[in-house]
Amino acid sequence: MPLTRRSWAEPFKIKVVEPVRLTTAGQRAKALTEAGYNTFLLRSRDVYIDLLTDSGTSAMSDRQWAGMMLGDEAYAGSENYYHLEAAVQKAYGYRHVIPTHQGRGAEHLLSRVLIKPGDVIPGNMYFTTTRLHQEMAGGTFHDAVIAEAHDPASTHPFKGNFDLEKLESILRDHPGRVPYISAAATVNMAGGQPISLENLTHVRALADRHKTRVILDATRVAENAYFLQQREPGQQGRPIRAIVRDLCALTDGCTMSAKKDPLANIGGFIGINDSTVADEISNLVVVFEGLHTYGGMAGRDMEAVAIGIEESLEDDHIRARVGQVEYLGEKLRAWRIPIVLPIGGHGIYLDARAFLPHIPQSQYPAQALAAALYLDSGVRAMERGAVSAGRDPLTGAERFPKLELVRLTIPRRVYTQAHMDVTAESVYCVYEERDKVRGLQMTFEPRFLRFFQARFTPVNS
Ligand code: F0G
């Protein structure tokens, strides 16, 4: 019988392996209790398949590891900084490059320089650290993403798009008070959903008309470009690196967590075209991060980022990376497990509201689901719902977002198809037994970014 389709395989082979450990149900129950039902508080040795995040968890290539040996650990003017600067300029096109220790370091400096108290920052959905730095600089974040982004079942192909009317009304209502529009490539909190080039072109035009800037969160811009290559009219067949350049060219600058797309374990940067803003950030970086030619990174890490940027833009790489996420998602979809659609770029997002309809949002169903999954198999996922959304800084009230999700985040180049199968089967088993999952109450709540360190216990029922 002739084959109707041929499989593709990862565009790499494995040179170094790291053992992972299966635990018993008893060990997992103990570890989860000790961690206060928060997967961020588990020890990694107690985790079997770690899908907490795709941040800093990539497997580096042999070229990146070789580059690490070329670390120039000079305090000032490290050769690796110039490699990084050249890689950023070539890949993303920004004129000035200021390194930071990771993405939130970039967000901190950019927010401090651009935002004044009372300013308003519209964006295509919030991200936890991004919004916090905007708020800490005295600004207020205004959500201007399309309504479909808040609906897990909507199959809109560009759920990262701005609602242009909403954006325009925010700009009109706050003349002179919008320092920049915050545009994320693949919107993390919406499920890793892309913004189209067409939409970003309109955003650019609105920014020009209202004399403000567009700042890109470029953390997953290559993954965004992949979706445009697959879905956006006119983008089929174009190289990922060309689409990435086009996306960046519509913006005035970016913040980057080099722990994601650029395949490094640590690092970040700001790319910015305006020389005056670049000078101000360069000055501030020495206060908070380190000299402007290392910004909190070792020379070897800057080299790994520079090489990783190049590798992240290879079409083969990005197809396999998003392809693995799609493989896991399609398995779950075939079993009718509620996930965010379309399948996103860096992970599968379980719809905890639909999964656990018996748990009210005030009892954190996504947190409870992540805990149940860990108990079942040792797979570690992350809550992306009410716990992540935190509290309104003015009223102190809890924010209950429409999306109550659990993210199974796939590290880049780390796990195999068999790991995806084991993960899917564990989700299936928890789904079969979902009636037994109980809600949680918070027993400890930190002031900032509470999801990282909060503790919980099951609600008595
Ligand atoms: N922007 C986005 C879209 C992110 O996903 C992250 C981090 C950051 C900024 C901040 O970068 O961690 O290097 O300081 N996201 C991680 C995650 C933590 O798991 O999604 P960072």
Tab-separated table of C-alpha atoms and ligand atoms in Angstrom:
chain	number	residue	atom	x	y	z
A	1	MET	CA	0.000	0.000	0.000
A	2	PRO	CA	1.541	3.387	-0.882
A	3	LEU	CA	2.080	5.776	2.007
A	4	THR	CA	-0.251	8.743	1.982
A	5	ARG	CA	2.079	10.893	4.048
A	6	ARG	CA	5.690	10.808	5.098
A	7	SER	CA	6.816	11.689	8.631
A	8	TRP	CA	9.317	14.380	9.396
A	9	ALA	CA	11.918	14.075	12.129
A	10	GLU	CA	13.802	16.515	14.310
A	11	PRO	CA	16.622	18.261	12.391
A	12	PHE	CA	19.254	17.159	14.924
A	13	LYS	CA	20.610	14.072	16.649
A	14	ILE	CA	21.346	13.715	20.350
A	15	LYS	CA	24.949	13.976	21.548
A	16	VAL	CA	24.571	14.330	25.329
A	17	VAL	CA	21.806	12.948	27.530
A	18	GLU	CA	20.595	13.809	31.018
A	19	PRO	CA	18.843	11.078	33.044
A	20	VAL	CA	15.323	11.749	34.282
A	21	ARG	CA	13.757	9.927	37.197
A	22	LEU	CA	10.375	8.253	37.511
A	23	THR	CA	8.933	8.664	40.992
A	24	THR	CA	6.265	6.701	42.874
A	25	ALA	CA	2.797	8.074	43.577
A	26	GLY	CA	3.716	8.284	47.261
A	27	GLN	CA	6.855	10.311	46.556
A	28	ARG	CA	4.880	12.690	44.358
A	29	ALA	CA	2.153	13.197	46.960
A	30	LYS	CA	4.797	14.073	49.540
A	31	ALA	CA	6.653	16.402	47.178
A	32	LEU	CA	3.432	18.185	46.179
A	33	THR	CA	2.385	18.750	49.786
A	34	GLU	CA	5.830	20.102	50.607
A	35	ALA	CA	5.539	22.405	47.590
A	36	GLY	CA	2.198	23.807	48.787
A	37	TYR	CA	0.490	22.531	45.605
A	38	ASN	CA	2.534	24.986	43.557
A	39	THR	CA	4.534	23.386	40.734
A	40	PHE	CA	7.028	26.284	40.929
A	41	LEU	CA	7.981	25.082	44.409
A	42	LEU	CA	8.765	21.480	43.418
A	43	ARG	CA	12.355	20.369	43.277
A	44	SER	CA	13.291	19.488	39.731
A	45	ARG	CA	14.677	16.113	40.830
A	46	ASP	CA	11.087	15.147	41.757
A	47	VAL	CA	9.845	15.925	38.219
A	48	TYR	CA	9.723	13.339	35.438
A	49	ILE	CA	8.884	15.424	32.356
A	50	ASP	CA	9.339	19.118	32.989
A	51	LEU	CA	6.858	21.205	31.029
A	52	LEU	CA	6.817	24.104	33.468
A	53	THR	CA	8.283	26.508	30.957
A	54	ASP	CA	10.172	26.899	27.707
A	55	SER	CA	12.244	29.601	29.384
A	56	GLY	CA	15.939	28.886	29.774
A	57	THR	CA	15.244	25.186	29.317
A	58	SER	CA	16.413	24.727	25.712
A	59	ALA	CA	19.059	22.206	24.745
A	60	MET	CA	21.951	24.182	23.289
A	61	SER	CA	23.637	23.029	20.108
A	62	ASP	CA	27.236	21.838	19.805
A	63	ARG	CA	27.982	25.181	18.125
A	64	GLN	CA	26.582	27.079	21.106
A	65	TRP	CA	28.593	24.979	23.551
A	66	ALA	CA	31.710	25.544	21.470
A	67	GLY	CA	30.928	29.264	21.536
A	68	MET	CA	30.799	29.147	25.336
A	69	MET	CA	34.505	28.284	25.302
A	70	LEU	CA	35.146	31.525	23.467
A	71	GLY	CA	33.735	33.574	26.338
A	72	ASP	CA	35.687	36.800	26.655
A	73	GLU	CA	35.110	37.571	30.306
A	74	ALA	CA	36.443	41.094	30.180
A	75	TYR	CA	34.499	43.521	32.341
A	76	ALA	CA	34.306	46.035	29.512
A	77	GLY	CA	34.135	45.649	25.744
A	78	SER	CA	33.855	41.850	25.677
A	79	GLU	CA	34.247	40.473	22.171
A	80	ASN	CA	31.076	38.436	22.707
A	81	TYR	CA	29.047	41.613	23.187
A	82	TYR	CA	29.985	42.697	19.666
A	83	HIS	CA	28.948	39.291	18.315
A	84	LEU	CA	25.635	39.650	20.113
A	85	GLU	CA	25.147	43.191	18.857
A	86	ALA	CA	25.837	42.096	15.281
A	87	ALA	CA	23.507	39.084	15.577
A	88	VAL	CA	20.651	41.252	16.898
A	89	GLN	CA	21.178	43.903	14.241
A	90	LYS	CA	21.229	41.294	11.492
A	91	ALA	CA	18.291	39.204	12.706
A	92	TYR	CA	15.957	41.855	14.064
A	93	GLY	CA	17.293	45.066	12.551
A	94	TYR	CA	17.404	47.313	15.625
A	95	ARG	CA	20.173	49.909	15.686
A	96	HIS	CA	21.162	49.836	19.375
A	97	VAL	CA	21.510	46.744	21.544
A	98	ILE	CA	21.614	46.824	25.342
A	99	PRO	CA	22.109	43.436	27.026
A	100	THR	CA	20.244	42.478	30.216
A	101	HIS	CA	20.309	39.403	32.428
A	102	GLN	CA	16.922	38.220	31.077
A	103	GLY	CA	13.646	39.532	29.661
A	104	ARG	CA	12.309	41.189	32.789
A	105	GLY	CA	15.558	43.122	33.170
A	106	ALA	CA	14.879	44.579	29.721
A	107	GLU	CA	11.247	45.305	30.641
A	108	HIS	CA	12.326	47.048	33.834
A	109	LEU	CA	14.749	49.410	32.113
A	110	LEU	CA	12.510	50.152	29.153
A	111	SER	CA	9.517	50.857	31.414
A	112	ARG	CA	11.549	53.153	33.651
A	113	VAL	CA	12.857	55.174	30.729
A	114	LEU	CA	9.668	55.466	28.683
A	115	ILE	CA	6.787	55.487	31.222
A	116	LYS	CA	5.818	58.423	33.435
A	117	PRO	CA	3.333	58.153	36.324
A	118	GLY	CA	-0.210	58.327	34.964
A	119	ASP	CA	0.701	56.952	31.534
A	120	VAL	CA	-1.364	54.322	29.764
A	121	ILE	CA	0.138	51.358	27.893
A	122	PRO	CA	-2.159	49.467	25.517
A	123	GLY	CA	-1.171	45.934	24.612
A	124	ASN	CA	-2.334	42.716	22.965
A	125	MET	CA	-3.082	41.034	26.314
A	126	TYR	CA	-0.986	41.347	29.429
A	127	PHE	CA	2.066	39.342	30.330
A	128	THR	CA	2.842	38.946	34.047
A	129	THR	CA	6.309	40.520	34.289
A	130	THR	CA	5.725	43.014	31.470
A	131	ARG	CA	2.614	44.474	33.105
A	132	LEU	CA	4.183	44.550	36.555
A	133	HIS	CA	7.111	46.629	35.305
A	134	GLN	CA	4.708	48.961	33.506
A	135	GLU	CA	2.733	49.359	36.747
A	136	MET	CA	5.835	49.812	38.890
A	137	ALA	CA	6.903	52.662	36.585
A	138	GLY	CA	3.542	54.345	37.290
A	139	GLY	CA	1.679	53.236	34.166
A	140	THR	CA	-1.578	51.372	33.666
A	141	PHE	CA	-1.920	48.517	31.214
A	142	HIS	CA	-4.998	48.538	28.937
A	143	ASP	CA	-5.922	45.333	27.149
A	144	ALA	CA	-6.569	45.892	23.443
A	145	VAL	CA	-6.391	42.355	22.093
A	146	ILE	CA	-9.271	41.047	19.939
A	147	ALA	CA	-12.141	39.438	21.888
A	148	GLU	CA	-11.443	36.035	20.300
A	149	ALA	CA	-8.167	35.863	22.247
A	150	HIS	CA	-10.158	35.487	25.463
A	151	ASP	CA	-12.175	32.571	24.073
A	152	PRO	CA	-10.302	29.245	24.262
A	153	ALA	CA	-12.549	27.653	21.643
A	154	SER	CA	-12.273	30.365	18.971
A	155	THR	CA	-10.150	29.177	16.048
A	156	HIS	CA	-9.287	32.669	14.799
A	157	PRO	CA	-5.898	32.259	13.055
A	158	PHE	CA	-4.388	35.426	14.578
A	159	LYS	CA	-5.627	35.565	18.137
A	160	GLY	CA	-2.709	37.857	18.991
A	161	ASN	CA	-4.155	40.655	16.851
A	162	PHE	CA	-5.065	44.032	18.274
A	163	ASP	CA	-8.658	45.180	18.202
A	164	LEU	CA	-7.793	48.285	16.178
A	165	GLU	CA	-10.905	50.216	17.167
A	166	LYS	CA	-10.259	49.574	20.818
A	167	LEU	CA	-6.613	50.568	20.395
A	168	GLU	CA	-7.575	53.767	18.614
A	169	SER	CA	-10.068	54.729	21.299
A	170	ILE	CA	-7.408	54.211	23.995
A	171	LEU	CA	-5.025	56.442	22.016
A	172	ARG	CA	-7.759	59.057	21.494
A	173	ASP	CA	-8.842	59.057	25.150
A	174	HIS	CA	-5.303	59.525	26.466
A	175	PRO	CA	-3.599	62.081	24.219
A	176	GLY	CA	0.090	62.422	25.003
A	177	ARG	CA	-0.185	59.777	27.741
A	178	VAL	CA	0.631	56.658	25.715
A	179	PRO	CA	4.443	56.312	25.687
A	180	TYR	CA	4.262	53.195	23.538
A	181	ILE	CA	2.025	50.398	22.343
A	182	SER	CA	3.140	47.086	23.820
A	183	ALA	CA	2.893	44.437	21.093
A	184	ALA	CA	3.761	40.833	21.868
A	185	ALA	CA	4.758	38.283	19.254
A	186	THR	CA	2.850	35.067	20.017
A	187	VAL	CA	0.739	36.144	22.953
A	188	ASN	CA	1.743	33.900	25.821
A	189	MET	CA	-1.317	34.310	28.054
A	190	ALA	CA	-3.684	33.670	25.123
A	191	GLY	CA	-2.045	30.343	24.391
A	192	GLY	CA	0.943	31.281	22.234
A	193	GLN	CA	-1.138	32.961	19.530
A	194	PRO	CA	0.339	35.038	16.697
A	195	ILE	CA	-0.212	38.614	15.577
A	196	SER	CA	-0.429	39.044	11.804
A	197	LEU	CA	1.825	41.329	9.781
A	198	GLU	CA	-1.274	43.018	8.458
A	199	ASN	CA	-2.533	43.818	11.950
A	200	LEU	CA	0.858	45.072	13.099
A	201	THR	CA	1.016	47.295	10.003
A	202	HIS	CA	-2.229	48.954	11.118
A	203	VAL	CA	-0.895	49.277	14.663
A	204	ARG	CA	2.182	51.027	13.243
A	205	ALA	CA	-0.005	53.457	11.299
A	206	LEU	CA	-2.072	54.234	14.408
A	207	ALA	CA	1.103	54.805	16.404
A	208	ASP	CA	2.384	57.224	13.759
A	209	ARG	CA	-0.922	59.083	13.675
A	210	HIS	CA	-0.931	59.441	17.459
A	211	LYS	CA	2.804	60.155	17.652
A	212	THR	CA	3.741	57.241	19.841
A	213	ARG	CA	5.998	54.190	19.598
A	214	VAL	CA	5.496	50.472	19.129
A	215	ILE	CA	7.628	48.222	21.335
A	216	LEU	CA	7.688	44.536	20.461
A	217	ASP	CA	7.995	41.761	22.993
A	218	ALA	CA	10.178	39.710	20.644
A	219	THR	CA	10.572	36.784	23.029
A	220	ARG	CA	8.878	34.336	20.622
A	221	VAL	CA	8.998	36.289	17.365
A	222	ALA	CA	10.360	33.362	15.332
A	223	GLU	CA	7.423	31.206	16.402
A	224	ASN	CA	5.084	34.043	15.459
A	225	ALA	CA	6.750	34.222	12.043
A	226	TYR	CA	6.239	30.488	11.544
A	227	PHE	CA	2.483	30.854	11.986
A	228	LEU	CA	2.430	33.736	9.513
A	229	GLN	CA	4.350	31.604	7.011
A	230	GLN	CA	1.662	28.934	7.431
A	231	ARG	CA	-1.412	31.155	7.586
A	232	GLU	CA	-1.051	34.738	6.416
A	233	PRO	CA	-1.819	35.465	2.772
A	234	GLY	CA	1.384	36.446	0.979
A	235	GLN	CA	3.740	34.868	3.538
A	236	GLN	CA	3.760	31.276	2.276
A	237	GLY	CA	7.189	30.121	1.226
A	238	ARG	CA	9.006	33.143	2.628
A	239	PRO	CA	11.962	32.365	4.921
A	240	ILE	CA	11.311	32.741	8.657
A	241	ARG	CA	14.156	35.227	8.945
A	242	ALA	CA	12.545	37.507	6.352
A	243	ILE	CA	9.198	37.481	8.156
A	244	VAL	CA	10.931	38.174	11.472
A	245	ARG	CA	12.692	41.175	9.939
A	246	ASP	CA	9.384	42.479	8.597
A	247	LEU	CA	7.704	42.161	12.003
A	248	CYS	CA	10.537	43.978	13.753
A	249	ALA	CA	10.701	46.681	11.087
A	250	LEU	CA	7.169	47.752	12.045
A	251	THR	CA	8.326	48.538	15.573
A	252	ASP	CA	10.658	51.041	17.237
A	253	GLY	CA	12.308	48.643	19.604
A	254	CYS	CA	11.988	45.381	21.459
A	255	THR	CA	12.489	43.639	24.738
A	256	MET	CA	13.782	40.103	24.458
A	257	SER	CA	14.061	37.157	26.772
A	258	ALA	CA	16.890	35.214	25.125
A	259	LYS	CA	15.777	32.230	27.225
A	260	LYS	CA	13.060	31.388	24.689
A	261	ASP	CA	13.410	31.777	20.897
A	262	PRO	CA	17.196	32.386	21.021
A	263	LEU	CA	17.840	28.947	22.547
A	264	ALA	CA	19.954	30.119	25.456
A	265	ASN	CA	19.703	29.227	29.141
A	266	ILE	CA	19.966	32.832	30.323
A	267	GLY	CA	20.042	36.307	28.818
A	268	GLY	CA	18.064	39.114	27.283
A	269	PHE	CA	18.374	42.493	25.632
A	270	ILE	CA	16.685	45.656	24.508
A	271	GLY	CA	16.882	46.525	20.817
A	272	ILE	CA	16.002	50.140	20.089
A	273	ASN	CA	16.336	52.534	17.169
A	274	ASP	CA	16.091	55.926	18.911
A	275	SER	CA	19.593	57.030	19.989
A	276	THR	CA	18.374	59.243	22.837
A	277	VAL	CA	16.325	56.440	24.379
A	278	ALA	CA	19.253	54.041	23.820
A	279	ASP	CA	21.579	56.415	25.690
A	280	GLU	CA	19.191	56.669	28.631
A	281	ILE	CA	18.796	52.903	28.847
A	282	SER	CA	22.558	52.409	28.493
A	283	ASN	CA	23.027	54.677	31.453
A	284	LEU	CA	20.376	52.941	33.556
A	285	VAL	CA	21.693	49.456	32.741
A	286	VAL	CA	24.838	50.147	34.767
A	287	VAL	CA	22.668	50.864	37.833
A	288	PHE	CA	20.632	47.673	37.729
A	289	GLU	CA	22.279	45.045	35.506
A	290	GLY	CA	25.963	45.708	34.794
A	291	LEU	CA	28.053	47.559	32.232
A	292	HIS	CA	26.352	48.229	28.882
A	293	THR	CA	28.602	45.660	27.194
A	294	TYR	CA	27.406	42.749	29.354
A	295	GLY	CA	24.204	43.775	31.181
A	296	GLY	CA	24.303	40.916	33.671
A	297	MET	CA	25.452	38.202	31.279
A	298	ALA	CA	28.774	36.417	31.236
A	299	GLY	CA	30.681	36.760	27.959
A	300	ARG	CA	30.109	33.064	27.249
A	301	ASP	CA	26.357	33.520	27.651
A	302	MET	CA	26.324	36.412	25.178
A	303	GLU	CA	28.096	34.147	22.701
A	304	ALA	CA	25.503	31.392	23.234
A	305	VAL	CA	22.712	33.910	22.608
A	306	ALA	CA	24.409	35.278	19.468
A	307	ILE	CA	24.700	31.787	17.972
A	308	GLY	CA	21.248	30.778	19.232
A	309	ILE	CA	19.597	33.725	17.484
A	310	GLU	CA	20.959	32.490	14.153
A	311	GLU	CA	19.808	28.910	14.788
A	312	SER	CA	16.354	30.018	15.943
A	313	LEU	CA	15.624	31.490	12.522
A	314	GLU	CA	16.303	28.337	10.529
A	315	ASP	CA	13.122	27.092	8.897
A	316	ASP	CA	13.873	23.438	9.717
A	317	HIS	CA	14.314	24.233	13.377
A	318	ILE	CA	11.163	26.231	13.804
A	319	ARG	CA	9.021	23.748	11.870
A	320	ALA	CA	10.165	20.902	14.127
A	321	ARG	CA	9.791	23.009	17.249
A	322	VAL	CA	6.204	24.079	16.606
A	323	GLY	CA	5.532	20.683	14.995
A	324	GLN	CA	6.267	18.927	18.273
A	325	VAL	CA	3.821	21.191	20.102
A	326	GLU	CA	1.219	20.418	17.440
A	327	TYR	CA	1.857	16.682	17.794
A	328	LEU	CA	0.982	16.800	21.496
A	329	GLY	CA	-1.999	19.066	20.883
A	330	GLU	CA	-3.462	16.892	18.153
A	331	LYS	CA	-3.313	13.841	20.411
A	332	LEU	CA	-5.287	15.631	23.112
A	333	ARG	CA	-7.740	17.012	20.576
A	334	ALA	CA	-8.423	13.526	19.248
A	335	TRP	CA	-9.439	12.539	22.782
A	336	ARG	CA	-11.692	15.625	22.999
A	337	ILE	CA	-9.748	17.100	25.885
A	338	PRO	CA	-10.477	20.846	26.073
A	339	ILE	CA	-7.434	22.814	24.929
A	340	VAL	CA	-6.946	26.335	23.602
A	341	LEU	CA	-7.297	26.456	19.840
A	342	PRO	CA	-5.572	26.961	17.499
A	343	ILE	CA	-2.618	25.077	18.966
A	344	GLY	CA	-0.014	27.660	19.982
A	345	GLY	CA	3.699	27.984	19.381
A	346	HIS	CA	5.343	27.015	22.648
A	347	GLY	CA	2.857	24.879	24.504
A	348	ILE	CA	-0.530	23.281	24.873
A	349	TYR	CA	-2.943	25.132	27.107
A	350	LEU	CA	-5.556	23.002	28.866
A	351	ASP	CA	-8.839	24.827	29.391
A	352	ALA	CA	-9.250	24.242	33.133
A	353	ARG	CA	-12.752	25.761	33.253
A	354	ALA	CA	-14.031	23.195	30.768
A	355	PHE	CA	-11.855	20.432	32.232
A	356	LEU	CA	-12.997	20.969	35.844
A	357	PRO	CA	-16.412	22.674	35.631
A	358	HIS	CA	-17.192	21.682	39.228
A	359	ILE	CA	-14.434	23.922	40.641
A	360	PRO	CA	-15.270	27.670	40.875
A	361	GLN	CA	-12.582	30.080	39.680
A	362	SER	CA	-12.154	31.322	43.261
A	363	GLN	CA	-10.768	27.842	44.033
A	364	TYR	CA	-8.158	28.073	41.282
A	365	PRO	CA	-9.096	25.204	38.954
A	366	ALA	CA	-5.970	25.621	36.804
A	367	GLN	CA	-3.709	25.426	39.842
A	368	ALA	CA	-5.618	22.326	40.984
A	369	LEU	CA	-5.302	20.741	37.540
A	370	ALA	CA	-1.540	21.335	37.339
A	371	ALA	CA	-1.234	19.692	40.767
A	372	ALA	CA	-3.390	16.712	39.722
A	373	LEU	CA	-1.292	16.166	36.603
A	374	TYR	CA	1.885	16.136	38.636
A	375	LEU	CA	0.382	13.644	41.073
A	376	ASP	CA	-0.621	11.358	38.220
A	377	SER	CA	2.687	11.091	36.405
A	378	GLY	CA	5.315	13.570	37.550
A	379	VAL	CA	4.670	15.816	34.535
A	380	ARG	CA	5.125	19.407	35.657
A	381	ALA	CA	2.942	22.103	34.071
A	382	MET	CA	2.171	25.721	34.977
A	383	GLU	CA	-0.982	27.575	36.017
A	384	ARG	CA	-1.975	30.462	33.735
A	385	GLY	CA	-5.236	31.683	35.234
A	386	ALA	CA	-6.460	33.569	38.295
A	387	VAL	CA	-3.328	32.913	40.339
A	388	SER	CA	-1.112	34.335	37.574
A	389	ALA	CA	-3.462	37.304	37.039
A	390	GLY	CA	-2.974	38.436	40.666
A	391	ARG	CA	-4.667	41.499	42.128
A	392	ASP	CA	-5.631	44.916	40.827
A	393	PRO	CA	-2.973	47.296	42.224
A	394	LEU	CA	-5.554	50.017	42.954
A	395	THR	CA	-8.447	48.075	44.480
A	396	GLY	CA	-6.563	45.018	45.741
A	397	ALA	CA	-9.330	42.798	44.353
A	398	GLU	CA	-8.380	39.500	42.742
A	399	ARG	CA	-8.418	39.562	38.943
A	400	PHE	CA	-10.393	36.668	37.478
A	401	PRO	CA	-9.423	36.375	33.804
A	402	LYS	CA	-11.649	34.686	31.260
A	403	LEU	CA	-8.833	32.281	30.512
A	404	GLU	CA	-8.183	29.763	33.267
A	405	LEU	CA	-5.456	27.619	31.744
A	406	VAL	CA	-2.772	25.051	32.459
A	407	ARG	CA	0.222	25.326	30.185
A	408	LEU	CA	2.165	22.269	29.075
A	409	THR	CA	5.193	24.156	27.820
A	410	ILE	CA	7.591	22.383	25.510
A	411	PRO	CA	11.297	23.171	25.957
A	412	ARG	CA	13.141	23.499	22.652
A	413	ARG	CA	15.105	20.465	21.380
A	414	VAL	CA	14.803	18.652	24.755
A	415	TYR	CA	12.103	15.988	24.672
A	416	THR	CA	11.189	13.250	22.197
A	417	GLN	CA	7.912	12.100	20.738
A	418	ALA	CA	7.734	9.381	23.422
A	419	HIS	CA	7.790	12.069	26.115
A	420	MET	CA	4.883	13.740	24.343
A	421	ASP	CA	2.994	10.419	24.294
A	422	VAL	CA	3.518	9.868	28.021
A	423	THR	CA	2.357	13.424	28.705
A	424	ALA	CA	-0.765	13.049	26.580
A	425	GLU	CA	-1.669	9.776	28.281
A	426	SER	CA	-1.305	11.349	31.714
A	427	VAL	CA	-3.602	14.232	30.755
A	428	TYR	CA	-6.065	11.653	29.465
A	429	CYS	CA	-5.985	9.725	32.767
A	430	VAL	CA	-6.544	12.890	34.816
A	431	TYR	CA	-9.417	13.795	32.465
A	432	GLU	CA	-11.035	10.403	33.040
A	433	GLU	CA	-10.857	10.962	36.811
A	434	ARG	CA	-11.560	14.691	36.750
A	435	ASP	CA	-14.507	14.519	39.139
A	436	LYS	CA	-12.077	13.601	41.924
A	437	VAL	CA	-9.976	16.763	41.571
A	438	ARG	CA	-10.693	19.256	44.353
A	439	GLY	CA	-10.321	23.046	44.411
A	440	LEU	CA	-7.582	24.838	46.334
A	441	GLN	CA	-7.365	27.678	48.807
A	442	MET	CA	-4.365	29.929	49.130
A	443	THR	CA	-2.491	29.732	52.412
A	444	PHE	CA	0.359	32.094	51.514
A	445	GLU	CA	0.248	34.951	49.037
A	446	PRO	CA	3.364	36.922	48.121
A	447	ARG	CA	2.977	40.584	47.152
A	448	PHE	CA	4.493	40.473	43.642
A	449	LEU	CA	3.942	37.870	40.890
A	450	ARG	CA	2.234	35.630	43.415
A	451	PHE	CA	2.039	32.576	41.141
A	452	PHE	CA	5.764	31.916	41.557
A	453	GLN	CA	5.703	31.470	45.322
A	454	ALA	CA	2.093	31.150	46.575
A	455	ARG	CA	1.103	28.095	48.639
A	456	PHE	CA	-2.186	26.202	48.668
A	457	THR	CA	-4.110	23.383	50.336
A	458	PRO	CA	-7.098	21.454	48.992
A	459	VAL	CA	-10.485	22.837	49.929
A	460	ASN	CA	-12.450	20.580	52.295
A	461	SER	CA	-15.527	19.306	50.564
B	1	F0G	N1	7.757	38.270	27.840
B	1	F0G	C1	7.175	37.087	27.594
B	1	F0G	C2	6.174	36.964	26.513
B	1	F0G	C3	7.533	35.982	28.368
B	1	F0G	O1	6.959	34.803	28.124
B	1	F0G	C4	8.486	36.131	29.400
B	1	F0G	C5	8.834	35.014	30.254
B	1	F0G	C6	9.055	37.389	29.609
B	1	F0G	C7	8.661	38.436	28.809
B	1	F0G	C8	10.046	37.643	30.708
B	1	F0G	O2	11.265	37.092	30.386
B	1	F0G	O3	11.605	35.276	32.081
B	1	F0G	O4	13.499	36.165	30.722
B	1	F0G	O5	12.500	37.536	32.515
B	1	F0G	N2	8.162	33.971	30.322
B	1	F0G	C9	8.460	32.771	31.063
B	1	F0G	C10	7.357	31.765	30.836
B	1	F0G	C11	8.799	32.988	32.497
B	1	F0G	O6	7.426	30.707	31.460
B	1	F0G	O7	6.466	32.010	30.022
B	1	F0G	P1	12.260	36.484	31.488
